[in-house]
Amino acid sequence: MLQSKELDALLTDVEQWGRFELVQIAPEQNNAFGDGVWSATFQNESEFIDVKGFYDGDGTYRLRFMPNHTGEWFYVTHSNVKQLDGITGSFTCVEPSQENHGYVQVKDPGHFCYADGKAYHPFGTTCYAWIHQPEEVRQRTIDSLRQAPFNKIRMTIFPKNYSFNATNPVEFPFEGSQEDGFDLTRFNPNFFQRLEGHIDELLSMGIEADLILFHPYDEGRWGFDRMSSEADHNYLRYLIARLSSFRNVWWALANEYDFMNEKKVEDWDALFQTVLTEDPYGHLRSIHNGTKMYEPDSVVLYNHGHDWITHCSIQHWDVTLVREWQKTYGKPIVIDECLYEGNVPFRWGNITAEEMTHRFWEAAVRGGYAGHGETYLHPEGEIWWAKGGNLYGESPERISFLRQIIEQLPEASKPLFTLRQMEAIGVEDEIYLGYFGVHRPSYFEAQFNETYSYKVEIIDTWNMSIHPVEGVLRGKSTIQLPAKPGMALRIQKVD
C-alpha cells in the first residue's frame, strides 16, 4: 500500500482511457464521506485535469483518473489531511488495447461514437434492480448478457419498491437500516465496491452502464426518493468521484423524473450542474420521462435542448416520432422505453416479440434507437426488467440481427426520403436500408440514379433471412415482394 509522499520515481503503465488508481491509508476524518477530502491535479504537457478522491472506509482513501492522452502524466495531491497532501508521482499512458475504444460520446446530432472515433450504435436493455439481487441471480444476469446482443443496460443505483420487486436489496448504498434509519452522510463502501465490480464486468463484455441516479419507486419505504437537496448533491459528488473514471459509465439523472413530485424542474437543473461540475470527463448525460397513459397530454419531456443534455432518453410508445424529436432537439434519440415484450397485466409490459422487433426497426430507419425490455411472468417474480436473471423472449435474437445490419452501414448514414414509399436510412446514391413495417406491398417501384447499377436484397426481419434479388437494377425498377409485414430492403450501389 502506498504511504510514502516521495513517489516521483514511481512509473506505472496505464492504457489510454484505462484507470489509474492511487490508494492511501490515513485516519478517518470527520465527515470523511463529504466533499473535498482530497483531490489531485494531473498534467500531460500543457493539459491539466483536476480529480476528486473519496473515502472507501476502514481508513482507506482512493483517487482514480482516466487518462485521455498517451504519454507521461504527472500528478500532485491536495488535502487538509497531512497524509493525503502533497503526494507526487507519475505514470505512462500507453496505447489502448484492441477492444478499448474509449468512452462513448455524441458525434453529431444523429450519431454516437467512441472516443477513438469508432461508431457506436446503442442497442440497450432495461434491467433496473439487477445489482440488488442475490449473487446467484446477478450471475445469471451476467451470463444472459454475455449471450445477448445488448451493448447498453439501464440500471438503478438505488433499490426499487415496485411491482414484482418488493424485497429488500442485498445491501444499501448508505449505512444504517430500514428499521433504524439510514445515515445519509455515510456511504456503504461494500455496496459501491460491488457496484464497481459489476460495471467492470459489463465493460469486459462491451456493455455501457447507463446508471439511473434517481427514481420514484420508493414511496417512502427507504426514503431515497425524498432526500434533502444537500443529501442529493453529496450523493452525486461521492458517486461521480468513485465512478467517473470508468469509461463505460453514462449518467441518467432520473427514470420517470416527472413522477418524483418532491422535485421541481429547477431542482433537476441544479442536479445536472453538479454532474457537469464533478465529472472531469464529460460522460453522456440524460433524463427519462414518465407517461400517464390514460390522461391527455400525458408525456412531459424535460427540455432536452439544454446544453447539459447530451442525448434524448425518451419513454414513448410511438417510435415513429423520432424525426420530430430530432428536429426539435438536434440530438441523438434513444427511446429507452417503447413498452416491453412480455405478458404482465400492464399495458406497458405485454407487447409481443414481433411488435418489439418492429419498433426497433421503425426507430432505426428513422435515425434513432429503440430500447429493449422483457416482462414475462415468473413463478418467483423474477422478471428481467425488474431483477434480471434469464431472458425468455424472442426479440433479442431479432435485435441482434438488426444490430449487425445497422453496424454494416456507412458511418455517414442518415434518414433518406428518396424511396418515398418506405422509411429508409443510408447514404444517397450509395446504400439504402428501407423498412415497410406493417405495410405489405406485393411489389415496390424504385427510381434509382441511372448513372449507377444497384443490387437489392429482401430482408425478412422476423425470420432473419436475406434474399438477393436476381441481377442488378438501374433507373426505374420494379422489385417483387412477398406481401407480408416486417419486410425490409437493402439496396447497394455496385462498384
Coordinates of C-alpha atoms in Angstrom, one line a residue:
M1 CA 0.0 0.0 0.0
L2 CA 1.4 3.4 -1.0
Q3 CA 2.0 5.6 2.0
S4 CA 5.2 7.5 1.1
K5 CA 4.9 11.0 -0.1
E6 CA 8.1 10.5 -2.2
L7 CA 6.5 8.9 -5.2
D8 CA 8.2 10.8 -8.0
A9 CA 10.1 7.8 -9.2
L10 CA 7.0 5.6 -9.5
L11 CA 6.1 4.8 -13.1
T12 CA 3.1 2.6 -13.9
D13 CA 1.7 1.9 -17.3
V14 CA -2.0 2.6 -17.8
E15 CA -3.6 2.3 -21.2
Q16 CA -5.5 5.3 -22.7
W17 CA -9.0 5.5 -21.3
G18 CA -8.0 3.0 -18.7
R19 CA -8.0 3.6 -15.0
F20 CA -5.2 4.8 -12.7
E21 CA -5.8 4.5 -9.0
L22 CA -3.9 6.0 -6.1
V23 CA -4.6 4.5 -2.6
Q24 CA -3.6 6.0 0.7
I25 CA -4.1 5.0 4.3
A26 CA -5.0 7.8 6.8
P27 CA -7.2 8.3 9.9
E28 CA -10.9 8.7 9.2
Q29 CA -11.8 12.3 9.2
N30 CA -14.9 14.0 10.5
N31 CA -17.3 13.9 7.5
A32 CA -14.9 11.6 5.7
F33 CA -17.6 10.9 3.0
G34 CA -18.2 14.6 2.4
D35 CA -16.9 16.7 -0.4
G36 CA -13.2 17.7 -0.9
V37 CA -11.4 15.3 1.5
W38 CA -8.6 15.1 -1.1
S39 CA -8.1 15.8 -4.8
A40 CA -5.3 15.7 -7.3
T41 CA -4.1 17.7 -10.4
F42 CA -3.0 15.5 -13.3
Q43 CA -0.8 17.1 -16.0
N44 CA 0.1 15.9 -19.5
E45 CA 2.3 18.5 -21.3
S46 CA 0.0 21.6 -21.2
E47 CA -3.2 19.9 -20.2
F48 CA -4.3 19.9 -16.5
I49 CA -7.2 17.9 -15.1
D50 CA -8.5 18.1 -11.5
V51 CA -9.9 15.0 -10.0
K52 CA -11.5 14.3 -6.6
G53 CA -10.8 11.3 -4.4
F54 CA -13.1 9.6 -2.0
Y55 CA -13.2 7.7 1.3
D56 CA -13.6 3.9 0.9
G57 CA -13.9 3.0 4.6
D58 CA -11.5 1.4 7.1
G59 CA -9.1 4.3 6.8
T60 CA -8.7 3.8 3.0
Y61 CA -8.7 6.8 0.6
R62 CA -8.8 6.3 -3.1
L63 CA -8.4 8.6 -6.1
R64 CA -9.0 7.5 -9.7
F65 CA -8.1 9.0 -13.0
M66 CA -8.9 8.1 -16.7
P67 CA -6.1 9.4 -19.0
N68 CA -7.3 10.6 -22.3
H69 CA -3.9 11.0 -24.0
T70 CA -0.9 8.8 -24.3
G71 CA 2.4 9.9 -22.8
E72 CA 3.7 10.7 -19.3
W73 CA 1.3 12.1 -16.8
F74 CA 2.4 13.8 -13.5
Y75 CA 0.2 14.3 -10.5
V76 CA 0.2 16.1 -7.2
T77 CA -2.5 15.6 -4.5
H78 CA -4.2 18.3 -2.3
S79 CA -5.8 17.9 1.1
N80 CA -6.1 19.3 4.6
V81 CA -5.1 15.9 5.8
K82 CA -1.4 15.6 6.2
Q83 CA -1.1 12.0 5.0
L84 CA -3.1 12.9 1.8
D85 CA -1.5 16.2 0.9
G86 CA 1.5 16.8 -1.5
I87 CA 1.8 13.3 -2.9
T88 CA 3.5 13.4 -6.2
G89 CA 4.1 10.8 -8.9
S90 CA 3.8 9.9 -12.5
F91 CA 2.7 7.2 -14.8
T92 CA 2.9 6.4 -18.5
C93 CA -0.3 6.2 -20.6
V94 CA 0.2 3.7 -23.3
E95 CA -1.8 2.9 -26.5
P96 CA -5.2 1.3 -25.7
S97 CA -5.8 -2.4 -26.2
Q98 CA -7.7 -3.7 -29.2
E99 CA -11.1 -3.7 -27.6
N100 CA -10.7 -0.3 -25.8
H101 CA -12.2 2.4 -27.9
G102 CA -12.7 4.9 -25.0
Y103 CA -15.9 6.4 -23.7
V104 CA -19.0 6.9 -25.8
Q105 CA -19.7 10.5 -26.8
V106 CA -22.0 12.3 -29.2
K107 CA -20.5 12.6 -32.7
D108 CA -23.2 14.8 -34.3
P109 CA -27.0 15.4 -33.9
G110 CA -27.8 11.9 -35.1
H111 CA -24.8 9.7 -34.1
F112 CA -22.7 8.4 -31.2
C113 CA -19.1 7.4 -31.4
Y114 CA -16.4 6.2 -29.1
A115 CA -13.5 8.5 -28.1
D116 CA -11.3 7.0 -30.8
G117 CA -13.9 7.8 -33.5
K118 CA -15.3 4.3 -33.9
A119 CA -19.1 4.4 -34.5
Y120 CA -21.3 3.3 -31.6
H121 CA -25.0 2.3 -32.0
P122 CA -26.8 1.8 -28.7
F123 CA -28.8 -1.4 -28.6
G124 CA -29.9 -1.3 -25.0
T125 CA -32.0 -3.2 -22.5
T126 CA -33.6 -2.3 -19.2
C127 CA -32.8 -4.3 -16.1
Y128 CA -33.4 -1.9 -13.3
A129 CA -32.5 -3.5 -10.0
W130 CA -30.3 -6.4 -11.0
I131 CA -27.4 -5.3 -8.8
H132 CA -29.7 -5.5 -5.7
Q133 CA -30.5 -9.2 -6.2
P134 CA -28.8 -12.2 -4.5
E135 CA -25.5 -13.3 -6.1
E136 CA -26.9 -16.3 -7.9
V137 CA -29.4 -14.1 -9.8
R138 CA -26.8 -11.5 -10.6
Q139 CA -24.5 -14.2 -12.0
R140 CA -27.3 -15.4 -14.3
T141 CA -27.9 -11.9 -15.4
I142 CA -24.3 -11.5 -16.4
D143 CA -24.4 -14.9 -18.2
S144 CA -27.5 -13.8 -20.0
L145 CA -26.0 -10.5 -21.1
R146 CA -22.9 -12.4 -22.4
Q147 CA -25.2 -14.2 -24.9
A148 CA -27.4 -11.2 -25.7
P149 CA -27.0 -8.5 -28.3
F150 CA -27.2 -5.6 -25.9
N151 CA -24.3 -3.1 -25.7
K152 CA -26.0 -0.8 -23.1
I153 CA -28.0 -1.6 -19.9
R154 CA -30.2 0.8 -17.9
M155 CA -29.8 0.1 -14.2
T156 CA -30.6 1.8 -10.9
I157 CA -28.2 2.8 -8.1
F158 CA -31.0 2.9 -5.5
P159 CA -33.1 -0.2 -4.9
K160 CA -36.7 -0.4 -6.2
N161 CA -40.0 -0.9 -4.4
Y162 CA -42.4 -1.7 -7.3
S163 CA -44.4 -4.4 -9.0
F164 CA -42.5 -7.7 -8.9
N165 CA -39.7 -6.1 -6.9
A166 CA -40.7 -5.6 -3.3
T167 CA -37.9 -7.4 -1.5
N168 CA -35.1 -5.6 0.3
P169 CA -31.8 -5.4 -1.6
V170 CA -28.8 -7.4 -0.5
E171 CA -27.3 -4.2 0.8
F172 CA -27.9 -0.5 0.8
P173 CA -25.9 2.5 -0.5
F174 CA -25.9 4.1 2.9
E175 CA -25.0 2.9 6.4
G176 CA -28.0 2.0 8.6
S177 CA -31.1 0.0 8.1
Q178 CA -34.8 0.4 7.1
E179 CA -35.8 -0.3 10.8
D180 CA -33.3 2.2 12.4
G181 CA -33.0 4.6 9.6
F182 CA -30.1 5.5 7.2
D183 CA -27.3 7.9 7.8
L184 CA -27.3 9.8 4.6
T185 CA -23.9 11.3 5.4
R186 CA -22.2 7.9 5.5
F187 CA -22.0 5.7 2.4
N188 CA -21.6 1.9 2.5
P189 CA -18.3 1.2 0.8
N190 CA -19.2 -2.5 0.4
F191 CA -22.2 -1.6 -1.8
F192 CA -20.1 0.7 -4.1
Q193 CA -17.2 -1.8 -4.3
R194 CA -19.7 -4.4 -5.5
L195 CA -21.3 -2.0 -7.9
E196 CA -17.9 -1.2 -9.4
G197 CA -17.2 -4.9 -9.9
H198 CA -20.4 -5.2 -11.9
I199 CA -19.6 -2.2 -14.0
D200 CA -16.2 -3.7 -14.8
E201 CA -18.0 -7.0 -15.7
L202 CA -20.1 -5.0 -18.1
L203 CA -17.1 -3.3 -19.6
S204 CA -15.4 -6.7 -20.3
M205 CA -18.4 -7.5 -22.4
G206 CA -18.5 -4.2 -24.2
I207 CA -21.7 -3.0 -22.4
E208 CA -22.3 0.6 -21.4
A209 CA -23.7 1.1 -17.9
D210 CA -26.5 3.7 -18.2
L211 CA -26.7 4.5 -14.5
I212 CA -30.1 5.8 -13.2
L213 CA -29.2 8.1 -10.4
F214 CA -32.6 8.8 -9.0
H215 CA -36.1 7.2 -9.4
P216 CA -39.6 7.5 -7.8
Y217 CA -40.0 3.8 -7.0
D218 CA -39.5 4.1 -3.2
E219 CA -42.8 5.6 -1.9
G220 CA -41.2 6.4 1.4
R221 CA -40.1 2.8 2.2
W222 CA -36.4 3.8 2.4
G223 CA -36.6 7.5 1.7
F224 CA -34.1 7.7 -1.1
D225 CA -36.6 9.3 -3.4
R226 CA -37.1 12.3 -1.0
M227 CA -33.7 13.1 0.4
S228 CA -32.8 16.7 1.2
S229 CA -31.1 18.7 -1.5
E230 CA -27.9 18.6 0.4
A231 CA -28.0 14.8 0.6
D232 CA -28.8 14.6 -3.1
H233 CA -25.9 16.6 -4.2
N234 CA -23.5 15.0 -1.7
Y235 CA -24.6 11.6 -3.1
L236 CA -23.8 12.7 -6.6
R237 CA -20.4 14.1 -5.7
Y238 CA -19.4 10.8 -4.0
L239 CA -20.8 8.6 -6.8
I240 CA -19.1 10.6 -9.5
A241 CA -15.8 10.6 -7.6
R242 CA -16.0 6.8 -7.5
L243 CA -17.3 6.0 -10.9
S244 CA -16.4 8.8 -13.4
S245 CA -13.1 7.0 -14.3
F246 CA -15.0 4.0 -15.6
R247 CA -15.1 4.6 -19.3
N248 CA -18.4 2.7 -19.8
V249 CA -20.5 4.9 -17.5
W250 CA -23.4 7.1 -18.6
W251 CA -25.4 9.4 -16.2
A252 CA -29.1 9.0 -16.4
L253 CA -30.2 11.6 -13.9
A254 CA -33.6 10.1 -13.3
N255 CA -36.1 7.5 -14.5
E256 CA -39.6 9.0 -14.9
Y257 CA -38.3 12.2 -13.4
D258 CA -41.8 13.8 -13.6
F259 CA -43.2 11.2 -11.2
M260 CA -40.9 12.5 -8.4
N261 CA -43.3 15.1 -7.1
E262 CA -40.9 16.4 -4.4
K263 CA -38.6 17.9 -7.0
K264 CA -39.2 20.8 -9.3
V265 CA -37.6 21.3 -12.7
E266 CA -35.2 23.8 -11.1
D267 CA -34.1 21.0 -8.8
W268 CA -33.2 18.8 -11.7
D269 CA -31.4 21.7 -13.4
A270 CA -29.3 22.1 -10.3
L271 CA -28.5 18.4 -10.0
F272 CA -27.4 18.4 -13.6
Q273 CA -25.0 21.3 -12.8
T274 CA -23.4 19.2 -10.1
V275 CA -22.9 16.3 -12.5
L276 CA -21.3 18.7 -15.0
T277 CA -19.0 20.2 -12.4
E278 CA -18.0 16.9 -10.8
D279 CA -17.3 14.8 -13.9
P280 CA -14.0 15.8 -15.4
Y281 CA -14.5 13.6 -18.5
G282 CA -18.0 14.7 -19.7
H283 CA -19.7 11.3 -19.8
L284 CA -23.1 11.2 -21.5
R285 CA -26.0 12.8 -19.6
S286 CA -29.7 12.3 -20.0
I287 CA -33.0 12.2 -18.1
H288 CA -36.0 10.0 -18.7
N289 CA -39.7 10.9 -18.6
G290 CA -42.8 9.0 -17.5
T291 CA -46.1 8.6 -19.2
K292 CA -49.7 8.6 -17.7
M293 CA -51.3 6.6 -20.4
Y294 CA -54.9 7.4 -19.6
E295 CA -54.6 11.2 -19.3
P296 CA -54.4 13.8 -22.1
D297 CA -51.1 15.4 -22.7
S298 CA -49.6 12.7 -20.6
V299 CA -46.0 12.8 -21.8
V300 CA -43.9 15.6 -20.1
L301 CA -40.4 15.8 -21.6
Y302 CA -37.6 17.6 -19.8
N303 CA -36.2 20.3 -22.0
H304 CA -33.6 18.3 -23.9
G305 CA -32.5 21.4 -25.6
H306 CA -30.3 22.4 -22.6
D307 CA -26.6 22.2 -23.4
W308 CA -26.1 19.9 -20.4
I309 CA -28.2 17.2 -22.0
T310 CA -26.1 15.2 -24.4
H311 CA -28.8 13.0 -26.0
C312 CA -32.6 12.4 -25.6
S313 CA -33.6 9.4 -23.4
I314 CA -37.4 9.1 -24.1
Q315 CA -40.2 6.9 -22.9
H316 CA -42.9 6.7 -25.6
W317 CA -44.9 4.0 -27.3
D318 CA -44.8 5.8 -30.7
V319 CA -41.3 5.3 -32.1
T320 CA -42.3 7.0 -35.4
L321 CA -41.8 10.3 -33.6
V322 CA -38.0 10.0 -33.8
R323 CA -37.6 12.6 -36.6
E324 CA -39.9 15.1 -34.8
W325 CA -37.7 14.9 -31.6
Q326 CA -34.5 15.0 -33.6
K327 CA -35.7 18.2 -35.4
T328 CA -36.8 19.8 -32.1
Y329 CA -33.7 19.0 -30.0
G330 CA -30.9 18.4 -32.6
K331 CA -29.5 15.5 -30.6
P332 CA -29.4 11.7 -30.9
I333 CA -32.6 10.0 -30.0
V334 CA -32.8 6.9 -27.8
I335 CA -36.3 5.7 -27.0
D336 CA -35.1 3.7 -24.0
E337 CA -38.6 2.5 -23.2
C338 CA -41.0 1.8 -26.0
L339 CA -43.0 -0.8 -24.0
Y340 CA -41.8 -4.2 -23.1
E341 CA -42.1 -7.7 -24.5
G342 CA -44.0 -9.8 -22.0
N343 CA -47.3 -10.8 -20.5
V344 CA -47.7 -8.9 -17.3
P345 CA -51.2 -7.3 -16.8
F346 CA -49.9 -3.7 -17.5
R347 CA -50.2 -2.1 -20.9
W348 CA -46.5 -1.1 -20.8
G349 CA -45.4 -4.7 -20.4
N350 CA -47.3 -7.1 -22.7
I351 CA -46.4 -6.4 -26.3
T352 CA -45.3 -9.3 -28.5
A353 CA -41.8 -10.1 -29.6
E354 CA -42.9 -9.3 -33.1
E355 CA -44.0 -5.8 -32.0
M356 CA -40.8 -5.2 -30.1
T357 CA -38.8 -6.2 -33.2
H358 CA -41.0 -3.9 -35.3
R359 CA -40.4 -1.0 -33.0
F360 CA -36.6 -1.4 -33.2
W361 CA -36.7 -1.3 -37.0
E362 CA -39.1 1.6 -37.1
A363 CA -36.8 3.7 -34.9
A364 CA -33.6 2.6 -36.7
V365 CA -34.7 3.6 -40.2
R366 CA -35.7 7.0 -38.9
G367 CA -32.2 7.5 -37.5
G368 CA -33.0 6.7 -33.8
Y369 CA -32.7 3.8 -31.4
A370 CA -35.2 1.8 -29.5
G371 CA -34.7 0.1 -26.2
H372 CA -35.5 -3.5 -25.2
G373 CA -37.2 -4.7 -22.0
E374 CA -38.7 -8.1 -21.0
T375 CA -41.6 -8.6 -18.6
Y376 CA -42.7 -12.3 -18.8
L377 CA -44.4 -13.5 -15.6
H378 CA -42.3 -15.8 -13.5
P379 CA -43.4 -18.0 -10.6
E380 CA -40.9 -16.4 -8.2
G381 CA -41.4 -12.9 -9.6
E382 CA -38.0 -12.9 -11.3
I383 CA -38.7 -10.6 -14.3
W384 CA -35.8 -9.4 -16.4
W385 CA -37.0 -5.8 -16.5
A386 CA -37.0 -5.7 -12.6
K387 CA -34.4 -8.2 -11.4
G388 CA -32.5 -9.7 -14.3
G389 CA -31.8 -13.4 -14.3
N390 CA -32.8 -15.2 -17.5
L391 CA -34.1 -13.9 -20.9
Y392 CA -37.0 -15.8 -22.3
G393 CA -38.2 -13.6 -25.1
E394 CA -37.9 -14.0 -28.9
S395 CA -37.0 -10.4 -29.7
P396 CA -33.3 -10.4 -28.6
E397 CA -32.2 -12.7 -31.4
R398 CA -34.0 -10.4 -33.9
I399 CA -32.5 -7.3 -32.3
S400 CA -29.1 -8.9 -32.8
F401 CA -29.9 -9.4 -36.5
L402 CA -30.8 -5.7 -36.8
R403 CA -27.7 -4.6 -35.0
Q404 CA -25.5 -6.5 -37.4
I405 CA -27.2 -4.8 -40.3
I406 CA -27.0 -1.4 -38.8
E407 CA -23.4 -1.7 -37.9
Q408 CA -22.6 -2.6 -41.6
L409 CA -23.9 0.7 -42.8
P410 CA -21.5 3.6 -43.5
E411 CA -20.9 5.8 -40.6
A412 CA -22.4 8.8 -42.5
S413 CA -25.8 7.1 -42.8
K414 CA -28.8 9.2 -42.1
P415 CA -32.6 9.2 -42.8
L416 CA -33.3 9.4 -46.6
F417 CA -36.5 10.2 -48.4
T418 CA -35.7 9.3 -52.0
L419 CA -37.5 6.0 -51.9
R420 CA -40.8 7.7 -50.7
Q421 CA -43.0 4.6 -50.1
M422 CA -40.8 3.3 -47.2
E423 CA -38.8 4.8 -44.4
A424 CA -35.1 4.4 -45.2
I425 CA -31.6 5.2 -43.8
G426 CA -28.3 5.2 -45.7
V427 CA -26.2 7.4 -47.9
E428 CA -27.8 8.9 -51.0
D429 CA -27.0 7.1 -54.2
E430 CA -24.7 4.7 -52.3
I431 CA -26.8 2.5 -50.0
Y432 CA -30.4 2.4 -48.7
L433 CA -31.9 0.4 -45.8
G434 CA -35.6 0.6 -46.0
Y435 CA -38.4 -0.9 -43.9
F436 CA -42.1 -1.4 -44.8
G437 CA -43.2 -2.2 -41.2
V438 CA -46.9 -3.1 -41.0
H439 CA -47.3 -2.4 -44.7
R440 CA -47.2 -5.4 -47.0
P441 CA -46.9 -4.4 -50.7
S442 CA -46.6 -7.1 -53.3
Y443 CA -44.1 -5.1 -55.3
F444 CA -42.1 -1.9 -54.9
E445 CA -41.3 0.6 -57.6
A446 CA -37.9 2.4 -57.2
Q447 CA -36.4 5.2 -59.2
F448 CA -32.6 4.7 -59.0
N449 CA -29.9 7.0 -60.2
E450 CA -29.5 5.9 -63.9
T451 CA -25.7 6.5 -63.6
Y452 CA -25.2 3.5 -61.4
S453 CA -26.3 -0.1 -61.1
Y454 CA -27.7 -1.5 -57.8
K455 CA -28.0 -4.8 -56.2
V456 CA -31.1 -5.4 -54.0
E457 CA -31.7 -7.7 -51.0
I458 CA -35.1 -8.5 -49.5
I459 CA -34.8 -8.8 -45.7
D460 CA -37.3 -10.8 -43.6
T461 CA -36.9 -9.1 -40.2
W462 CA -38.7 -11.8 -38.2
N463 CA -37.3 -14.9 -39.9
M464 CA -33.9 -13.2 -40.1
S465 CA -33.3 -14.1 -43.7
I466 CA -31.7 -12.1 -46.5
H467 CA -32.7 -13.0 -50.1
P468 CA -30.9 -11.3 -53.0
V469 CA -32.9 -10.1 -56.0
E470 CA -31.6 -11.6 -59.2
G471 CA -29.4 -9.3 -61.4
V472 CA -28.7 -5.6 -60.9
L473 CA -31.1 -2.7 -61.3
R474 CA -30.8 0.7 -62.9
G475 CA -33.2 3.6 -63.3
K476 CA -36.9 2.9 -62.7
S477 CA -37.2 -0.7 -61.4
T478 CA -39.9 -2.9 -60.0
I479 CA -39.0 -5.2 -57.1
Q480 CA -41.3 -8.1 -56.4
L481 CA -42.1 -8.6 -52.6
P482 CA -43.7 -11.4 -50.6
A483 CA -46.6 -9.1 -49.5
K484 CA -46.3 -9.7 -45.8
P485 CA -45.5 -7.4 -42.8
G486 CA -42.0 -6.9 -41.4
M487 CA -40.1 -6.8 -44.7
A488 CA -37.1 -4.6 -45.5
L489 CA -34.9 -3.8 -48.4
R490 CA -31.2 -3.2 -48.6
I491 CA -30.1 -1.5 -51.8
Q492 CA -26.4 -1.0 -52.6
K493 CA -24.6 0.6 -55.5
V494 CA -22.5 -1.9 -57.4
D495 CA -18.8 -0.9 -57.5

